[in-house]
Structures are given as structure tokens and as C-alpha cells.
């Protein structure tokens, strides 16, 4: 929420607009807006993003750069596989720096997120018991509120 407030300031938005972070911030803002207004148009967590990717529903794939440096080989392979699948379906790719505020926000959604081309209701039970390795990588999604 604080990120939205800061970026609402036209002076700050103008300065950020010329940087790579501007695209990341805009993609994350779109994700967060849809999450509250039309939650079936977003996916987060590896399993949900994978399911959406397999159905060709991903419009924008949002990934944390931490996924590509994870200690877990499985986690790195999952990230690379999603990138390849999303690119093959024509999705835009946004890799977020873990050193940027937007990257830290994305990490709170497991580091895997997507804006979908169309509404795709996903089973909220799949979020539970998300893939092993997230806890050790510091990428687990917050469990305080349910997906839907």
C-alpha cells in the first residue's frame, strides 16, 4: 500500500518512469489491483502459476530474482521452466530485484505471480502445503489470509 502511495506522486512517478523498475512497479501494481478487484485474474504460488501457464492463461509472469539463486536446484528449475513456458505462450516476463521494494513485495507472494489473460478460478486448497524449499529460501507466502 505504501508503494502505491509513493508512486501516486507525479514527481516520483516521472523519475521512476525512465528505469527498468518502472515496468516492474507497473506490473506489480496491476497484479495487486486485480488481486483485490478480480482475484480470478491473478495467480500466485508455484502451483497456481504453473497451472495458469499450462493453460496459456498467463499475460504477465512476475518472478523474484531470488528464485534463480535459490539453494534448491528444484526451485531454480521451476523458475526456468515457468519462464520458458510463459515465453512460448507469448507472456511478458518481469524479474524483480530482491533489493527493490517491489521485489520484496513479490517475495511475500512466494516469488511466483502472474497476471492472467482471462479469469481462471484456481483451487485455493493448492496453496496449502506449497512446494518444499520455500521456507528455507525465505519465499513462503503469507498464510494469514486465504486465497479466496
mmCIF file with all atom_site columns, C-alpha atoms in Angstrom:
data_model
loop_
_atom_site.group_PDB
_atom_site.id
_atom_site.type_symbol
_atom_site.label_atom_id
_atom_site.label_alt_id
_atom_site.label_comp_id
_atom_site.label_asym_id
_atom_site.label_entity_id
_atom_site.label_seq_id
_atom_site.pdbx_PDB_ins_code
_atom_site.Cartn_x
_atom_site.Cartn_y
_atom_site.Cartn_z
_atom_site.occupancy
_atom_site.B_iso_or_equiv
_atom_site.pdbx_formal_charge
_atom_site.auth_seq_id
_atom_site.auth_comp_id
_atom_site.auth_asym_id
_atom_site.auth_atom_id
_atom_site.pdbx_PDB_model_num
ATOM 1   C CA . UNK A 1 1   ? 0.000   0.000   0.000   1.00 0.00 ? 1   UNK A CA 1
ATOM 2   C CA . UNK A 1 2   ? 2.837   2.373   0.787   1.00 0.00 ? 2   UNK A CA 1
ATOM 3   C CA . UNK A 1 3   ? 4.334   1.685   -2.639  1.00 0.00 ? 3   UNK A CA 1
ATOM 4   C CA . UNK A 1 4   ? 1.105   2.772   -4.314  1.00 0.00 ? 4   UNK A CA 1
ATOM 5   C CA . UNK A 1 5   ? 1.030   5.991   -2.289  1.00 0.00 ? 5   UNK A CA 1
ATOM 6   C CA . UNK A 1 6   ? 4.602   6.861   -3.174  1.00 0.00 ? 6   UNK A CA 1
ATOM 7   C CA . UNK A 1 7   ? 4.071   6.142   -6.862  1.00 0.00 ? 7   UNK A CA 1
ATOM 8   C CA . UNK A 1 8   ? 0.894   8.206   -6.906  1.00 0.00 ? 8   UNK A CA 1
ATOM 9   C CA . UNK A 1 9   ? 3.094   11.302  -6.555  1.00 0.00 ? 9   UNK A CA 1
ATOM 10  C CA . UNK A 1 10  ? 3.611   12.517  -10.156 1.00 0.00 ? 10  UNK A CA 1
ATOM 11  C CA . UNK A 1 11  ? 7.120   13.810  -9.415  1.00 0.00 ? 11  UNK A CA 1
ATOM 12  C CA . UNK A 1 12  ? 8.240   10.416  -8.159  1.00 0.00 ? 12  UNK A CA 1
ATOM 13  C CA . UNK A 1 13  ? 6.454   8.540   -10.934 1.00 0.00 ? 13  UNK A CA 1
ATOM 14  C CA . UNK A 1 14  ? 8.215   10.699  -13.542 1.00 0.00 ? 14  UNK A CA 1
ATOM 15  C CA . UNK A 1 15  ? 11.630  9.889   -12.076 1.00 0.00 ? 15  UNK A CA 1
ATOM 16  C CA . UNK A 1 16  ? 10.893  6.180   -11.889 1.00 0.00 ? 16  UNK A CA 1
ATOM 17  C CA . UNK A 1 17  ? 9.419   6.051   -15.399 1.00 0.00 ? 17  UNK A CA 1
ATOM 18  C CA . UNK A 1 18  ? 12.840  6.009   -17.055 1.00 0.00 ? 18  UNK A CA 1
ATOM 19  C CA . UNK A 1 19  ? 14.091  2.998   -15.167 1.00 0.00 ? 19  UNK A CA 1
ATOM 20  C CA . UNK A 1 20  ? 13.642  -0.732  -15.535 1.00 0.00 ? 20  UNK A CA 1
ATOM 21  C CA . UNK A 1 21  ? 11.967  -0.666  -12.139 1.00 0.00 ? 21  UNK A CA 1
ATOM 22  C CA . UNK A 1 22  ? 9.091   1.309   -13.642 1.00 0.00 ? 22  UNK A CA 1
ATOM 23  C CA . UNK A 1 23  ? 7.938   -1.710  -15.649 1.00 0.00 ? 23  UNK A CA 1
ATOM 24  C CA . UNK A 1 24  ? 8.243   -3.936  -12.612 1.00 0.00 ? 24  UNK A CA 1
ATOM 25  C CA . UNK A 1 25  ? 6.345   -1.491  -10.423 1.00 0.00 ? 25  UNK A CA 1
ATOM 26  C CA . UNK A 1 26  ? 3.579   -1.134  -13.005 1.00 0.00 ? 26  UNK A CA 1
ATOM 27  C CA . UNK A 1 27  ? 3.278   -4.926  -13.378 1.00 0.00 ? 27  UNK A CA 1
ATOM 28  C CA . UNK A 1 28  ? 3.142   -5.394  -9.609  1.00 0.00 ? 28  UNK A CA 1
ATOM 29  C CA . UNK A 1 29  ? 0.582   -2.606  -9.251  1.00 0.00 ? 29  UNK A CA 1
ATOM 30  C CA . UNK A 1 30  ? -1.575  -4.312  -11.888 1.00 0.00 ? 30  UNK A CA 1
ATOM 31  C CA . UNK A 1 31  ? -1.240  -7.627  -10.029 1.00 0.00 ? 31  UNK A CA 1
ATOM 32  C CA . UNK A 1 32  ? -2.177  -6.067  -6.670  1.00 0.00 ? 32  UNK A CA 1
ATOM 33  C CA . UNK A 1 33  ? -5.140  -4.183  -8.152  1.00 0.00 ? 33  UNK A CA 1
ATOM 34  C CA . UNK A 1 34  ? -6.500  -7.310  -9.796  1.00 0.00 ? 34  UNK A CA 1
ATOM 35  C CA . UNK A 1 35  ? -5.898  -9.315  -6.637  1.00 0.00 ? 35  UNK A CA 1
ATOM 36  C CA . UNK A 1 36  ? -8.379  -7.095  -4.803  1.00 0.00 ? 36  UNK A CA 1
ATOM 37  C CA . UNK A 1 37  ? -10.837 -6.383  -7.649  1.00 0.00 ? 37  UNK A CA 1
ATOM 38  C CA . UNK A 1 38  ? -10.823 -9.581  -9.729  1.00 0.00 ? 38  UNK A CA 1
ATOM 39  C CA . UNK A 1 39  ? -8.854  -12.305 -7.913  1.00 0.00 ? 39  UNK A CA 1
ATOM 40  C CA . UNK A 1 40  ? -9.567  -14.930 -10.590 1.00 0.00 ? 40  UNK A CA 1
ATOM 41  C CA . UNK A 1 41  ? -7.393  -12.851 -12.972 1.00 0.00 ? 41  UNK A CA 1
ATOM 42  C CA . UNK A 1 42  ? -4.224  -13.441 -10.935 1.00 0.00 ? 42  UNK A CA 1
ATOM 43  C CA . UNK A 1 43  ? -2.265  -16.426 -9.712  1.00 0.00 ? 43  UNK A CA 1
ATOM 44  C CA . UNK A 1 44  ? 0.486   -16.719 -7.137  1.00 0.00 ? 44  UNK A CA 1
ATOM 45  C CA . UNK A 1 45  ? 2.481   -19.543 -5.679  1.00 0.00 ? 45  UNK A CA 1
ATOM 46  C CA . UNK A 1 46  ? 4.264   -22.033 -7.884  1.00 0.00 ? 46  UNK A CA 1
ATOM 47  C CA . UNK A 1 47  ? 1.362   -24.472 -8.316  1.00 0.00 ? 47  UNK A CA 1
ATOM 48  C CA . UNK A 1 48  ? -1.204  -21.841 -9.303  1.00 0.00 ? 48  UNK A CA 1
ATOM 49  C CA . UNK A 1 49  ? 1.167   -20.053 -11.670 1.00 0.00 ? 49  UNK A CA 1
ATOM 50  C CA . UNK A 1 50  ? 2.173   -23.379 -13.225 1.00 0.00 ? 50  UNK A CA 1
ATOM 51  C CA . UNK A 1 51  ? -1.480  -24.346 -13.738 1.00 0.00 ? 51  UNK A CA 1
ATOM 52  C CA . UNK A 1 52  ? -2.233  -20.984 -15.363 1.00 0.00 ? 52  UNK A CA 1
ATOM 53  C CA . UNK A 1 53  ? 0.865   -21.255 -17.560 1.00 0.00 ? 53  UNK A CA 1
ATOM 54  C CA . UNK A 1 54  ? -0.078  -24.746 -18.710 1.00 0.00 ? 54  UNK A CA 1
ATOM 55  C CA . UNK A 1 55  ? -3.483  -23.396 -19.784 1.00 0.00 ? 55  UNK A CA 1
ATOM 56  C CA . UNK A 1 56  ? -1.956  -20.474 -21.699 1.00 0.00 ? 56  UNK A CA 1
ATOM 57  C CA . UNK A 1 57  ? -3.654  -18.004 -19.368 1.00 0.00 ? 57  UNK A CA 1
ATOM 58  C CA . UNK A 1 58  ? -0.590  -16.010 -18.295 1.00 0.00 ? 58  UNK A CA 1
ATOM 59  C CA . UNK A 1 59  ? -0.387  -12.467 -19.651 1.00 0.00 ? 59  UNK A CA 1
ATOM 60  C CA . UNK A 1 60  ? 2.461   -11.305 -17.371 1.00 0.00 ? 60  UNK A CA 1
ATOM 61  C CA . UNK A 1 61  ? 4.761   -13.565 -15.389 1.00 0.00 ? 61  UNK A CA 1
ATOM 62  C CA . UNK A 1 62  ? 6.257   -11.945 -12.280 1.00 0.00 ? 62  UNK A CA 1
ATOM 63  C CA . UNK A 1 63  ? 9.219   -13.694 -10.666 1.00 0.00 ? 63  UNK A CA 1
ATOM 64  C CA . UNK A 1 64  ? 11.625  -12.802 -7.893  1.00 0.00 ? 64  UNK A CA 1
ATOM 65  C CA . UNK A 1 65  ? 15.297  -12.906 -8.853  1.00 0.00 ? 65  UNK A CA 1
ATOM 66  C CA . UNK A 1 66  ? 15.843  -14.907 -5.645  1.00 0.00 ? 66  UNK A CA 1
ATOM 67  C CA . UNK A 1 67  ? 14.271  -17.896 -7.390  1.00 0.00 ? 67  UNK A CA 1
ATOM 68  C CA . UNK A 1 68  ? 17.183  -18.085 -9.818  1.00 0.00 ? 68  UNK A CA 1
ATOM 69  C CA . UNK A 1 69  ? 19.705  -18.023 -6.956  1.00 0.00 ? 69  UNK A CA 1
ATOM 70  C CA . UNK A 1 70  ? 17.864  -20.421 -4.675  1.00 0.00 ? 70  UNK A CA 1
ATOM 71  C CA . UNK A 1 71  ? 19.874  -23.104 -2.898  1.00 0.00 ? 71  UNK A CA 1
ATOM 72  C CA . UNK A 1 72  ? 17.299  -25.637 -4.050  1.00 0.00 ? 72  UNK A CA 1
ATOM 73  C CA . UNK A 1 73  ? 18.007  -26.927 -7.549  1.00 0.00 ? 73  UNK A CA 1
ATOM 74  C CA . UNK A 1 74  ? 14.312  -27.822 -7.827  1.00 0.00 ? 74  UNK A CA 1
ATOM 75  C CA . UNK A 1 75  ? 13.301  -24.204 -7.132  1.00 0.00 ? 75  UNK A CA 1
ATOM 76  C CA . UNK A 1 76  ? 15.708  -22.892 -9.800  1.00 0.00 ? 76  UNK A CA 1
ATOM 77  C CA . UNK A 1 77  ? 14.419  -25.442 -12.320 1.00 0.00 ? 77  UNK A CA 1
ATOM 78  C CA . UNK A 1 78  ? 10.812  -24.477 -11.548 1.00 0.00 ? 78  UNK A CA 1
ATOM 79  C CA . UNK A 1 79  ? 11.565  -20.821 -12.240 1.00 0.00 ? 79  UNK A CA 1
ATOM 80  C CA . UNK A 1 80  ? 13.397  -21.553 -15.510 1.00 0.00 ? 80  UNK A CA 1
ATOM 81  C CA . UNK A 1 81  ? 10.633  -23.905 -16.658 1.00 0.00 ? 81  UNK A CA 1
ATOM 82  C CA . UNK A 1 82  ? 7.965   -21.278 -15.981 1.00 0.00 ? 82  UNK A CA 1
ATOM 83  C CA . UNK A 1 83  ? 9.941   -18.663 -17.907 1.00 0.00 ? 83  UNK A CA 1
ATOM 84  C CA . UNK A 1 84  ? 10.267  -20.963 -20.910 1.00 0.00 ? 84  UNK A CA 1
ATOM 85  C CA . UNK A 1 85  ? 6.587   -21.931 -20.874 1.00 0.00 ? 85  UNK A CA 1
ATOM 86  C CA . UNK A 1 86  ? 5.384   -18.369 -20.411 1.00 0.00 ? 86  UNK A CA 1
ATOM 87  C CA . UNK A 1 87  ? 7.582   -17.048 -23.205 1.00 0.00 ? 87  UNK A CA 1
ATOM 88  C CA . UNK A 1 88  ? 6.364   -19.812 -25.524 1.00 0.00 ? 88  UNK A CA 1
ATOM 89  C CA . UNK A 1 89  ? 2.788   -18.660 -24.907 1.00 0.00 ? 89  UNK A CA 1
ATOM 90  C CA . UNK A 1 90  ? 3.650   -15.001 -25.529 1.00 0.00 ? 90  UNK A CA 1
ATOM 91  C CA . UNK A 1 91  ? 3.541   -13.796 -21.931 1.00 0.00 ? 91  UNK A CA 1
ATOM 92  C CA . UNK A 1 92  ? 5.575   -10.806 -20.799 1.00 0.00 ? 92  UNK A CA 1
ATOM 93  C CA . UNK A 1 93  ? 8.260   -11.586 -18.242 1.00 0.00 ? 93  UNK A CA 1
ATOM 94  C CA . UNK A 1 94  ? 9.152   -9.386  -15.267 1.00 0.00 ? 94  UNK A CA 1
ATOM 95  C CA . UNK A 1 95  ? 12.020  -10.421 -12.998 1.00 0.00 ? 95  UNK A CA 1
ATOM 96  C CA . UNK A 1 96  ? 12.016  -8.395  -9.794  1.00 0.00 ? 96  UNK A CA 1
ATOM 97  C CA . UNK A 1 97  ? 15.123  -7.464  -7.882  1.00 0.00 ? 97  UNK A CA 1
ATOM 98  C CA . UNK A 1 98  ? 15.006  -8.646  -4.296  1.00 0.00 ? 98  UNK A CA 1
ATOM 99  C CA . UNK A 1 99  ? 16.785  -5.382  -3.418  1.00 0.00 ? 99  UNK A CA 1
ATOM 100 C CA . UNK A 1 100 ? 13.852  -3.273  -4.612  1.00 0.00 ? 100 UNK A CA 1
ATOM 101 C CA . UNK A 1 101 ? 10.660  -2.628  -2.650  1.00 0.00 ? 101 UNK A CA 1
ATOM 102 C CA . UNK A 1 102 ? 8.580   -4.217  -5.415  1.00 0.00 ? 102 UNK A CA 1
ATOM 103 C CA . UNK A 1 103 ? 10.723  -7.355  -5.294  1.00 0.00 ? 103 UNK A CA 1
ATOM 104 C CA . UNK A 1 104 ? 10.262  -7.622  -1.550  1.00 0.00 ? 104 UNK A CA 1
ATOM 105 C CA . UNK A 1 105 ? 6.504   -7.325  -2.011  1.00 0.00 ? 105 UNK A CA 1
ATOM 106 C CA . UNK A 1 106 ? 6.531   -10.042 -4.673  1.00 0.00 ? 106 UNK A CA 1
ATOM 107 C CA . UNK A 1 107 ? 8.535   -12.309 -2.370  1.00 0.00 ? 107 UNK A CA 1
ATOM 108 C CA . UNK A 1 108 ? 5.629   -12.141 0.082   1.00 0.00 ? 108 UNK A CA 1
ATOM 109 C CA . UNK A 1 109 ? 3.588   -13.950 -2.604  1.00 0.00 ? 109 UNK A CA 1
ATOM 110 C CA . UNK A 1 110 ? 6.208   -16.756 -2.830  1.00 0.00 ? 110 UNK A CA 1
ATOM 111 C CA . UNK A 1 111 ? 8.176   -15.041 -5.594  1.00 0.00 ? 111 UNK A CA 1
ATOM 112 C CA . UNK A 1 112 ? 5.882   -16.588 -8.233  1.00 0.00 ? 112 UNK A CA 1
ATOM 113 C CA . UNK A 1 113 ? 2.955   -14.497 -9.508  1.00 0.00 ? 113 UNK A CA 1
ATOM 114 C CA . UNK A 1 114 ? 1.057   -13.892 -12.733 1.00 0.00 ? 114 UNK A CA 1
ATOM 115 C CA . UNK A 1 115 ? -1.493  -11.549 -14.239 1.00 0.00 ? 115 UNK A CA 1
ATOM 116 C CA . UNK A 1 116 ? -3.852  -13.662 -16.319 1.00 0.00 ? 116 UNK A CA 1
ATOM 117 C CA . UNK A 1 117 ? -5.371  -13.021 -19.736 1.00 0.00 ? 117 UNK A CA 1
ATOM 118 C CA . UNK A 1 118 ? -8.748  -14.190 -18.509 1.00 0.00 ? 118 UNK A CA 1
ATOM 119 C CA . UNK A 1 119 ? -10.404 -15.254 -15.267 1.00 0.00 ? 119 UNK A CA 1
ATOM 120 C CA . UNK A 1 120 ? -9.244  -18.680 -14.194 1.00 0.00 ? 120 UNK A CA 1
ATOM 121 C CA . UNK A 1 121 ? -10.663 -19.915 -10.898 1.00 0.00 ? 121 UNK A CA 1
ATOM 122 C CA . UNK A 1 122 ? -7.950  -21.946 -9.166  1.00 0.00 ? 122 UNK A CA 1
ATOM 123 C CA . UNK A 1 123 ? -8.406  -24.340 -6.279  1.00 0.00 ? 123 UNK A CA 1
ATOM 124 C CA . UNK A 1 124 ? -7.448  -22.475 -3.076  1.00 0.00 ? 124 UNK A CA 1
ATOM 125 C CA . UNK A 1 125 ? -6.535  -25.785 -1.424  1.00 0.00 ? 125 UNK A CA 1
ATOM 126 C CA . UNK A 1 126 ? -3.495  -25.961 -3.714  1.00 0.00 ? 126 UNK A CA 1
ATOM 127 C CA . UNK A 1 127 ? -1.909  -23.033 -1.861  1.00 0.00 ? 127 UNK A CA 1
ATOM 128 C CA . UNK A 1 128 ? -1.604  -25.121 1.292   1.00 0.00 ? 128 UNK A CA 1
ATOM 129 C CA . UNK A 1 129 ? 1.490   -27.260 1.509   1.00 0.00 ? 129 UNK A CA 1
ATOM 130 C CA . UNK A 1 130 ? 3.146   -25.222 -1.227  1.00 0.00 ? 130 UNK A CA 1
ATOM 131 C CA . UNK A 1 131 ? 6.333   -26.773 -2.529  1.00 0.00 ? 131 UNK A CA 1
ATOM 132 C CA . UNK A 1 132 ? 9.053   -27.677 -0.090  1.00 0.00 ? 132 UNK A CA 1
ATOM 133 C CA . UNK A 1 133 ? 12.022  -25.381 -0.003  1.00 0.00 ? 133 UNK A CA 1
ATOM 134 C CA . UNK A 1 134 ? 10.110  -22.121 0.215   1.00 0.00 ? 134 UNK A CA 1
ATOM 135 C CA . UNK A 1 135 ? 10.622  -21.807 3.941   1.00 0.00 ? 135 UNK A CA 1
ATOM 136 C CA . UNK A 1 136 ? 14.379  -22.225 3.638   1.00 0.00 ? 136 UNK A CA 1
ATOM 137 C CA . UNK A 1 137 ? 14.541  -19.773 0.745   1.00 0.00 ? 137 UNK A CA 1
ATOM 138 C CA . UNK A 1 138 ? 12.519  -17.110 2.555   1.00 0.00 ? 138 UNK A CA 1
ATOM 139 C CA . UNK A 1 139 ? 9.890   -17.155 -0.170  1.00 0.00 ? 139 UNK A CA 1
ATOM 140 C CA . UNK A 1 140 ? 6.857   -18.604 1.540   1.00 0.00 ? 140 UNK A CA 1
ATOM 141 C CA . UNK A 1 141 ? 3.579   -16.812 1.001   1.00 0.00 ? 141 UNK A CA 1
ATOM 142 C CA . UNK A 1 142 ? 1.894   -15.232 3.977   1.00 0.00 ? 142 UNK A CA 1
ATOM 143 C CA . UNK A 1 143 ? -0.690  -17.628 5.403   1.00 0.00 ? 143 UNK A CA 1
ATOM 144 C CA . UNK A 1 144 ? -2.676  -15.088 7.405   1.00 0.00 ? 144 UNK A CA 1
ATOM 145 C CA . UNK A 1 145 ? -5.410  -14.692 4.807   1.00 0.00 ? 145 UNK A CA 1
ATOM 146 C CA . UNK A 1 146 ? -6.855  -17.340 2.496   1.00 0.00 ? 146 UNK A CA 1
ATOM 147 C CA . UNK A 1 147 ? -6.532  -17.042 -1.292  1.00 0.00 ? 147 UNK A CA 1
ATOM 148 C CA . UNK A 1 148 ? -10.297 -16.675 -1.739  1.00 0.00 ? 148 UNK A CA 1
#
